[in-house]
Amino acid sequence: MSRHSIPFEGIEIEYELTRKNVKYINLRVNKYGKVAVSAGKHVPFEAIDEFVRSKASWIIMHLAEIEKIRSEMPDTSLNDGKMVFYLGKPYHLILEQGEKNVYFEEGTLNFCYPTLKPNLLKEAYLDWLKEEAEKKFEEIMDRIYPLVAEYYIKRPQIKVRNMKSIWGSCTTTGATIRLNLQLMKAEEECIEQVILHELLHFRYPNHGKSFYDLLGQLMPDWKERKEKLENNFKDGV
């Protein structure tokens, strides 16, 4: 792989070239804004540059779209004073350097750690949050599981994962439920809905009428809980 660039109307377009056993020159812009080109081993650099130049307007359009998407994405870094949610309540995050400790005061979540380096701090915060999630999800399972015990559903093992697109999933053969760490931002009633939803998949693997009939019977307001979760707590930590 090698790096190259071409000028286009005052803009320098950089691209990464990979030589492959391909017939045509291929170009793509990935989600990180990198321009990747692949071409045959014997295609001259001049021809590749010309091909990239012919796609310059398309490349710039896509790079601008990616930048727009990035600018609209929520800030997932940990900054002093940032607003965070914990079990449905908003707190201002207070970062302090010192012996590891986490405590709540009125309106604040105070996170103390030996270093304030952003990458280490975020990793430590997520580790703490995962420990809290494991305890809280088991506690909620204690309340919800009795609703389904009569349907011959075995109590599953809970695994916590920091997931981007789903709140929960289950493996019926292994009796395991995976719950999204991000659920810790939501009220417990929202977490209850996700846990019950996944439990019922051990009886009904799909989302058919029988599944939703039983869900509605056991939790009549599940739709309201689900909407609250989707509308208020989608963004990452």
Short mmCIF file of N, CA and C in Angstrom, two decimals, residues 75-95 104 107-111 125 128-129 184-186 233 236-237:
data_model
loop_
_atom_site.label_atom_id
_atom_site.label_comp_id
_atom_site.label_asym_id
_atom_site.label_seq_id
_atom_site.Cartn_x
_atom_site.Cartn_y
_atom_site.Cartn_z
N ASP A 75 -21.18 13.92 20.97
CA ASP A 75 -19.83 13.87 21.55
C ASP A 75 -19.78 12.73 22.57
N THR A 76 -18.98 11.69 22.26
CA THR A 76 -18.89 10.54 23.16
C THR A 76 -17.64 10.60 24.03
N SER A 77 -16.90 11.70 23.99
CA SER A 77 -15.74 11.83 24.85
C SER A 77 -16.19 12.21 26.26
N LEU A 78 -15.29 12.03 27.23
CA LEU A 78 -15.60 12.41 28.60
C LEU A 78 -14.96 13.75 28.91
N ASN A 79 -15.78 14.75 29.13
CA ASN A 79 -15.27 16.08 29.43
C ASN A 79 -15.82 16.53 30.78
N ASP A 80 -15.02 17.28 31.52
CA ASP A 80 -15.47 17.80 32.79
C ASP A 80 -16.69 18.68 32.58
N GLY A 81 -17.75 18.40 33.31
CA GLY A 81 -18.97 19.18 33.17
C GLY A 81 -19.96 18.62 32.16
N LYS A 82 -19.57 17.59 31.42
CA LYS A 82 -20.45 17.00 30.43
C LYS A 82 -21.71 16.43 31.11
N MET A 83 -22.85 16.55 30.43
CA MET A 83 -24.09 15.98 30.94
C MET A 83 -24.13 14.50 30.60
N VAL A 84 -24.31 13.66 31.61
CA VAL A 84 -24.45 12.23 31.41
C VAL A 84 -25.72 11.76 32.10
N PHE A 85 -26.25 10.64 31.62
CA PHE A 85 -27.44 10.07 32.23
C PHE A 85 -27.09 8.76 32.93
N TYR A 86 -27.70 8.59 34.11
CA TYR A 86 -27.50 7.35 34.86
C TYR A 86 -28.85 6.94 35.42
N LEU A 87 -29.36 5.80 34.90
CA LEU A 87 -30.67 5.29 35.29
C LEU A 87 -31.75 6.36 35.18
N GLY A 88 -31.70 7.08 34.07
CA GLY A 88 -32.76 8.03 33.74
C GLY A 88 -32.59 9.43 34.29
N LYS A 89 -31.58 9.64 35.14
CA LYS A 89 -31.39 10.96 35.74
C LYS A 89 -30.16 11.65 35.16
N PRO A 90 -30.26 12.95 34.88
CA PRO A 90 -29.11 13.68 34.33
C PRO A 90 -28.15 14.13 35.43
N TYR A 91 -26.87 14.03 35.12
CA TYR A 91 -25.84 14.49 36.06
C TYR A 91 -24.76 15.24 35.28
N HIS A 92 -24.16 16.22 35.93
CA HIS A 92 -22.96 16.83 35.37
C HIS A 92 -21.78 15.98 35.83
N LEU A 93 -20.95 15.57 34.87
CA LEU A 93 -19.80 14.75 35.17
C LEU A 93 -18.65 15.61 35.70
N ILE A 94 -18.17 15.28 36.87
CA ILE A 94 -17.03 15.99 37.48
C ILE A 94 -15.84 15.04 37.48
N LEU A 95 -14.79 15.40 36.77
CA LEU A 95 -13.59 14.59 36.68
C LEU A 95 -12.54 15.10 37.65
N PHE A 104 -21.89 10.06 43.92
CA PHE A 104 -22.90 10.98 43.44
C PHE A 104 -23.15 12.06 44.49
N GLY A 107 -26.94 16.44 41.67
CA GLY A 107 -26.75 16.93 40.31
C GLY A 107 -25.41 16.61 39.69
N THR A 108 -24.52 15.89 40.40
CA THR A 108 -23.21 15.59 39.83
C THR A 108 -22.86 14.12 40.01
N LEU A 109 -22.11 13.61 39.04
CA LEU A 109 -21.49 12.29 39.13
C LEU A 109 -19.99 12.55 39.17
N ASN A 110 -19.40 12.26 40.29
CA ASN A 110 -17.98 12.58 40.51
C ASN A 110 -17.13 11.34 40.24
N PHE A 111 -16.22 11.47 39.27
CA PHE A 111 -15.39 10.34 38.86
C PHE A 111 -13.93 10.69 39.11
N TYR A 125 -13.99 4.65 32.99
CA TYR A 125 -15.40 4.99 33.22
C TYR A 125 -16.30 3.88 32.70
N TRP A 128 -16.16 0.89 35.03
CA TRP A 128 -17.01 1.12 36.21
C TRP A 128 -18.48 0.95 35.86
N LEU A 129 -18.87 1.53 34.72
CA LEU A 129 -20.28 1.46 34.32
C LEU A 129 -20.69 0.02 34.05
N MET A 184 -27.84 1.61 30.79
CA MET A 184 -27.65 2.22 32.10
C MET A 184 -28.00 3.70 32.12
N LYS A 185 -28.19 4.29 30.95
CA LYS A 185 -28.62 5.68 30.90
C LYS A 185 -30.13 5.83 31.11
N ALA A 186 -30.86 4.74 30.93
CA ALA A 186 -32.32 4.79 30.90
C ALA A 186 -32.94 4.45 32.25
N PHE A 233 -32.56 7.92 24.70
CA PHE A 233 -31.29 7.38 25.17
C PHE A 233 -30.50 6.65 24.10
N GLY A 236 -24.39 7.40 22.42
CA GLY A 236 -23.41 6.70 23.21
C GLY A 236 -22.91 7.49 24.39
N VAL A 237 -22.19 6.80 25.28
CA VAL A 237 -21.62 7.42 26.46
C VAL A 237 -20.60 8.48 26.05
#
